[in-house]
CSV table of C-alpha atoms in Angstrom, one decimal:
chain,number,residue,atom,x,y,z
A,1,MET,CA,-4.0,11.0,-12.1
A,2,SER,CA,-4.0,10.8,-8.3
A,3,THR,CA,-6.8,11.2,-5.8
A,4,ASN,CA,-6.9,12.4,-2.2
A,5,ARG,CA,-9.8,10.2,-1.1
A,6,LYS,CA,-9.8,9.6,2.6
A,7,ARG,CA,-9.7,5.9,3.4
A,8,PRO,CA,-12.5,4.6,5.7
A,9,SER,CA,-11.4,3.3,9.1
A,10,LYS,CA,-10.8,-0.4,9.7
A,11,ARG,CA,-13.8,-0.3,12.0
A,12,LEU,CA,-16.0,1.0,9.3
A,13,GLN,CA,-14.8,-1.6,6.9
A,14,LYS,CA,-15.6,-4.4,9.4
A,15,GLU,CA,-19.1,-3.0,9.7
A,16,ILE,CA,-19.8,-3.1,6.0
A,17,LYS,CA,-21.9,-6.1,5.1
A,18,LEU,CA,-22.7,-6.5,1.4
A,19,ARG,CA,-24.6,-8.7,-1.0
A,20,LEU,CA,-21.9,-9.8,-3.5
A,21,VAL,CA,-21.9,-11.5,-6.8
A,22,ILE,CA,-18.6,-13.1,-7.8
A,23,THR,CA,-18.0,-14.9,-11.1
A,24,ALA,CA,-15.3,-17.6,-11.3
A,25,GLY,CA,-13.8,-20.3,-13.6
A,26,PRO,CA,-13.9,-20.8,-17.3
A,27,THR,CA,-16.8,-21.2,-19.6
A,28,ARG,CA,-17.3,-23.9,-22.2
A,29,GLU,CA,-18.7,-23.1,-25.7
A,30,TYR,CA,-19.8,-26.2,-27.5
A,31,PHE,CA,-19.7,-26.9,-31.2
A,32,ASP,CA,-21.3,-30.3,-30.9
A,33,THR,CA,-22.6,-32.4,-28.0
A,34,ILE,CA,-19.2,-33.3,-26.7
A,35,ARG,CA,-16.5,-30.9,-27.9
A,36,PHE,CA,-16.1,-27.4,-26.8
A,37,ILE,CA,-13.8,-24.3,-26.7
A,38,SER,CA,-12.5,-23.3,-23.3
A,39,ASN,CA,-9.4,-22.1,-21.4
A,40,PRO,CA,-7.2,-23.4,-18.6
A,41,SER,CA,-8.7,-21.3,-15.7
A,42,THR,CA,-9.0,-23.4,-12.5
A,43,GLY,CA,-11.4,-21.0,-10.7
A,44,ARG,CA,-9.1,-20.9,-7.7
A,45,MET,CA,-8.9,-17.1,-7.5
A,46,GLY,CA,-12.6,-16.5,-7.8
A,47,TYR,CA,-13.3,-19.2,-5.2
A,48,ALA,CA,-10.7,-17.7,-2.9
A,49,ILE,CA,-12.4,-14.3,-3.3
A,50,ALA,CA,-15.8,-15.8,-2.5
A,51,ASP,CA,-14.4,-17.5,0.6
A,52,ALA,CA,-12.7,-14.3,1.8
A,53,ALA,CA,-15.9,-12.4,1.3
A,54,ALA,CA,-18.0,-14.9,3.3
A,55,LYS,CA,-15.4,-14.9,6.1
A,56,ALA,CA,-15.7,-11.1,6.2
A,57,GLY,CA,-19.4,-11.4,6.8
A,58,HIS,CA,-20.7,-10.6,3.3
A,59,ARG,CA,-23.6,-12.6,1.7
A,60,VAL,CA,-22.1,-14.1,-1.4
A,61,THR,CA,-23.5,-15.6,-4.6
A,62,LEU,CA,-20.7,-17.4,-6.6
A,63,VAL,CA,-21.6,-18.0,-10.3
A,64,SER,CA,-19.1,-20.6,-11.3
A,65,GLY,CA,-18.0,-22.2,-14.6
A,66,PRO,CA,-17.0,-25.9,-14.6
A,67,VAL,CA,-14.2,-26.4,-12.1
A,68,GLU,CA,-13.1,-29.1,-9.7
A,69,LEU,CA,-13.4,-27.1,-6.5
A,70,ALA,CA,-15.7,-27.5,-3.4
A,71,ALA,CA,-18.1,-24.7,-2.6
A,72,PRO,CA,-16.7,-22.3,0.0
A,73,ALA,CA,-18.5,-22.4,3.3
A,74,GLY,CA,-21.4,-20.0,3.6
A,75,VAL,CA,-21.5,-19.3,-0.2
A,76,LYS,CA,-24.4,-19.9,-2.5
A,77,VAL,CA,-22.9,-21.4,-5.7
A,78,ILE,CA,-24.7,-21.4,-9.1
A,79,ARG,CA,-23.0,-23.7,-11.5
A,80,VAL,CA,-23.1,-22.9,-15.3
A,81,GLU,CA,-21.2,-23.9,-18.4
A,82,THR,CA,-21.6,-21.3,-21.1
A,83,ALA,CA,-21.1,-17.5,-21.2
A,84,GLU,CA,-24.8,-17.1,-21.9
A,85,GLU,CA,-25.7,-19.2,-18.9
A,86,MET,CA,-23.2,-17.2,-16.8
A,87,LEU,CA,-24.7,-13.9,-17.9
A,88,LYS,CA,-28.3,-15.0,-17.1
A,89,ALA,CA,-27.3,-16.3,-13.6
A,90,SER,CA,-25.2,-13.2,-12.9
A,91,ARG,CA,-27.9,-10.8,-14.0
A,92,ARG,CA,-30.5,-12.5,-11.7
A,93,ALA,CA,-28.1,-12.4,-8.7
A,94,PHE,CA,-26.9,-8.8,-9.5
A,95,ALA,CA,-30.5,-7.5,-9.4
A,96,GLY,CA,-30.4,-7.9,-5.6
A,97,ALA,CA,-26.7,-7.2,-5.0
A,98,ASP,CA,-24.7,-4.3,-3.8
A,99,ALA,CA,-21.5,-5.1,-5.7
A,100,ALA,CA,-19.9,-7.6,-8.1
A,101,ILE,CA,-16.4,-8.9,-8.8
A,102,PHE,CA,-16.0,-10.4,-12.3
A,103,CYS,CA,-13.2,-12.9,-12.0
A,104,ALA,CA,-14.4,-15.5,-14.4
A,105,ALA,CA,-12.3,-16.3,-17.5
A,106,VAL,CA,-15.2,-16.1,-19.9
A,107,SER,CA,-14.5,-17.4,-23.5
A,108,ASP,CA,-14.5,-14.5,-25.9
A,109,TYR,CA,-16.0,-16.6,-28.7
A,110,ARG,CA,-18.5,-19.4,-29.2
A,111,PRO,CA,-19.2,-21.6,-32.2
A,112,LYS,CA,-22.0,-19.9,-34.2
A,113,LYS,CA,-23.8,-23.2,-34.7
A,114,ARG,CA,-23.9,-26.2,-32.3
A,115,ALA,CA,-24.4,-29.6,-33.8
A,116,ASP,CA,-27.1,-31.7,-32.1
A,117,LYS,CA,-24.9,-34.8,-32.1
A,118,LYS,CA,-21.2,-35.6,-32.0
A,119,LEU,CA,-19.5,-34.7,-35.3
A,120,PRO,CA,-17.5,-37.6,-36.8
A,121,LYS,CA,-13.8,-37.2,-37.3
A,122,GLN,CA,-12.9,-36.6,-40.9
A,123,MET,CA,-9.4,-36.6,-42.5
A,124,MET,CA,-9.9,-33.1,-43.9
A,125,ASN,CA,-10.1,-29.5,-42.5
A,126,ARG,CA,-13.3,-28.5,-40.8
A,127,ARG,CA,-14.4,-24.9,-40.7
A,128,ILE,CA,-16.1,-23.6,-37.6
A,129,GLU,CA,-17.5,-20.1,-37.6
A,130,LEU,CA,-17.2,-18.2,-34.3
A,131,ALA,CA,-19.4,-15.5,-32.8
A,132,PRO,CA,-18.5,-13.2,-29.9
A,133,THR,CA,-19.9,-14.2,-26.5
A,134,PRO,CA,-21.7,-11.6,-24.3
A,135,ASP,CA,-19.5,-9.3,-22.2
A,136,ILE,CA,-20.9,-10.0,-18.7
A,137,ALA,CA,-19.0,-7.2,-16.9
A,138,ALA,CA,-19.9,-4.6,-19.5
A,139,THR,CA,-23.6,-5.7,-19.7
A,140,LEU,CA,-24.2,-5.5,-16.0
A,141,GLY,CA,-21.9,-2.5,-15.6
A,142,ARG,CA,-24.1,-0.4,-18.0
A,143,ALA,CA,-27.0,-0.9,-15.6
A,144,LYS,CA,-25.2,-0.9,-12.2
A,145,GLY,CA,-26.4,2.5,-10.9
A,146,ARG,CA,-24.8,3.0,-7.5
A,147,ARG,CA,-23.5,-0.6,-7.2
A,148,VAL,CA,-19.7,-1.2,-7.2
A,149,THR,CA,-18.0,-3.5,-9.7
A,150,ILE,CA,-14.5,-4.8,-10.0
A,151,GLY,CA,-13.2,-6.4,-13.2
A,152,PHE,CA,-10.2,-8.5,-14.1
A,153,ALA,CA,-7.9,-8.2,-17.1
A,154,LEU,CA,-5.6,-11.1,-18.1
A,155,GLU,CA,-3.0,-9.7,-20.5
A,156,ASP,CA,0.2,-11.0,-21.9
A,157,HIS,CA,1.3,-7.7,-23.5
A,158,ASP,CA,0.6,-4.0,-23.0
A,159,GLY,CA,-1.2,-5.0,-19.9
A,160,ARG,CA,-1.9,-1.6,-18.3
A,161,ALA,CA,-3.1,0.0,-21.5
A,162,HIS,CA,-5.5,-2.9,-22.2
A,163,ALA,CA,-6.7,-3.0,-18.6
A,164,GLU,CA,-7.3,0.8,-18.6
A,165,ARG,CA,-9.5,0.5,-21.7
A,166,LYS,CA,-11.4,-2.4,-20.2
A,167,LEU,CA,-12.0,-0.4,-17.0
A,168,VAL,CA,-13.8,2.2,-19.0
A,169,ARG,CA,-15.6,-0.1,-21.5
A,170,LYS,CA,-16.9,-2.4,-18.7
A,171,HIS,CA,-18.0,0.5,-16.5
A,172,CYS,CA,-16.0,-0.8,-13.6
A,173,ASP,CA,-15.0,1.1,-10.5
A,174,ALA,CA,-11.7,-0.7,-10.4
A,175,ILE,CA,-9.8,-3.3,-12.4
A,176,ILE,CA,-7.2,-6.0,-11.5
A,177,LEU,CA,-4.5,-6.7,-14.0
A,178,ASN,CA,-3.9,-10.4,-13.7
A,179,ASP,CA,-0.6,-12.0,-14.7
A,180,PRO,CA,-0.9,-15.0,-17.1
A,181,GLY,CA,1.5,-16.9,-14.8
A,182,ASN,CA,-1.2,-16.9,-12.1
A,183,VAL,CA,-3.3,-19.4,-14.1
A,184,GLY,CA,-3.1,-22.8,-12.3
A,185,SER,CA,-0.8,-21.5,-9.7
A,186,ASP,CA,-1.3,-21.4,-5.9
A,187,ARG,CA,0.2,-17.9,-5.8
A,188,ALA,CA,-0.6,-14.7,-7.7
A,189,SER,CA,0.7,-11.3,-8.5
A,190,ALA,CA,-1.4,-8.4,-9.7
A,191,GLU,CA,-1.8,-4.7,-10.2
A,192,PHE,CA,-4.8,-2.7,-9.1
A,193,LEU,CA,-6.3,0.4,-10.6
A,194,VAL,CA,-9.2,2.4,-9.2
A,195,ARG,CA,-11.0,4.6,-11.7
A,196,GLY,CA,-9.4,8.1,-11.5
A,197,GLY,CA,-6.5,6.7,-9.5
A,198,GLU,CA,-3.0,5.4,-10.0
A,199,TRP,CA,-1.7,1.9,-10.5
A,200,GLN,CA,-0.9,-0.1,-7.4
A,201,VAL,CA,1.5,-3.0,-7.7
A,202,TRP,CA,0.5,-5.8,-5.3
A,203,PRO,CA,3.2,-8.2,-4.0
A,204,ARG,CA,3.1,-11.8,-5.0
A,205,SER,CA,1.2,-13.8,-2.4
A,206,THR,CA,-1.0,-16.8,-2.0
A,207,LYS,CA,-4.4,-16.6,-3.7
A,208,PRO,CA,-6.3,-16.5,-0.3
A,209,GLN,CA,-4.0,-13.5,0.7
A,210,MET,CA,-4.7,-11.8,-2.6
A,211,ALA,CA,-8.4,-12.5,-2.2
A,212,ARG,CA,-8.5,-10.8,1.2
A,213,ARG,CA,-6.7,-7.7,-0.3
A,214,ILE,CA,-9.4,-7.6,-3.0
A,215,ILE,CA,-12.3,-7.7,-0.5
A,216,GLN,CA,-10.7,-5.0,1.5
A,217,SER,CA,-10.3,-2.9,-1.6
A,218,LEU,CA,-14.0,-3.5,-2.4
A,219,GLN,CA,-15.0,-2.4,1.0
A,220,ARG,CA,-13.1,0.8,0.7
A,221,LEU,CA,-14.8,1.5,-2.7
A,222,TRP,CA,-18.2,0.8,-1.2
A,223,ALA,CA,-17.5,3.0,1.9
A,224,ALA,CA,-16.4,5.9,-0.4
A,225,ARG,CA,-19.4,5.4,-2.6
A,226,THR,CA,-21.7,5.5,0.4
A,227,ARG,CA,-20.1,8.6,1.8
A,228,VAL,CA,-20.6,10.4,-1.6
A,229,THR,CA,-24.2,9.3,-1.8
A,230,LYS,CA,-24.9,10.6,1.7
A,231,ALA,CA,-23.3,13.9,0.9
A,232,GLU,CA,-25.5,14.3,-2.1
């Protein structure tokens, strides 16, 4: 389904100054005081987006999982570990924000019980029951009102179909289909879909270049949303 939305001018995009929430990095879900479930996300993409947003003049709150990256200049960083902590921090920041980009690789599951001390190694199987973690993008998306949100989908098969379902389920205005090969790499390739629009294939580029493209897309979405609101 195509759209004929008029793109805002570059001058208008430069004049847009937003309060943004960006999530980045992995989460850690502990089953004792030492061991945890996580994933290999480095946080580089989310940090690059936060840096690009700050350089574009936006006020940025970056909610970050555990990564080995320095805070981008001019960005407020809130460091968390678990999905629940990320949700609470993101919810507080989103209350005063205009838009959010959900780039974090949040663990989908957490151990249902967390031991209060390190569990000793045993020469036998150990059963750990898992429970789903909160869906941060969907939770905040349900209450976003006029705010703009962009989500990420990392898929290794049937990518577009999965991403399209996530776009709807998470109440996003757009979604970025992330290639698994981007994890840990300095370069990235992606596809971009605006709700009601058609897929755009973005060329492989450095993560800072990709981040600038994402911020420009967000600004276009915000300008279009503002124009509709004024018309109403």
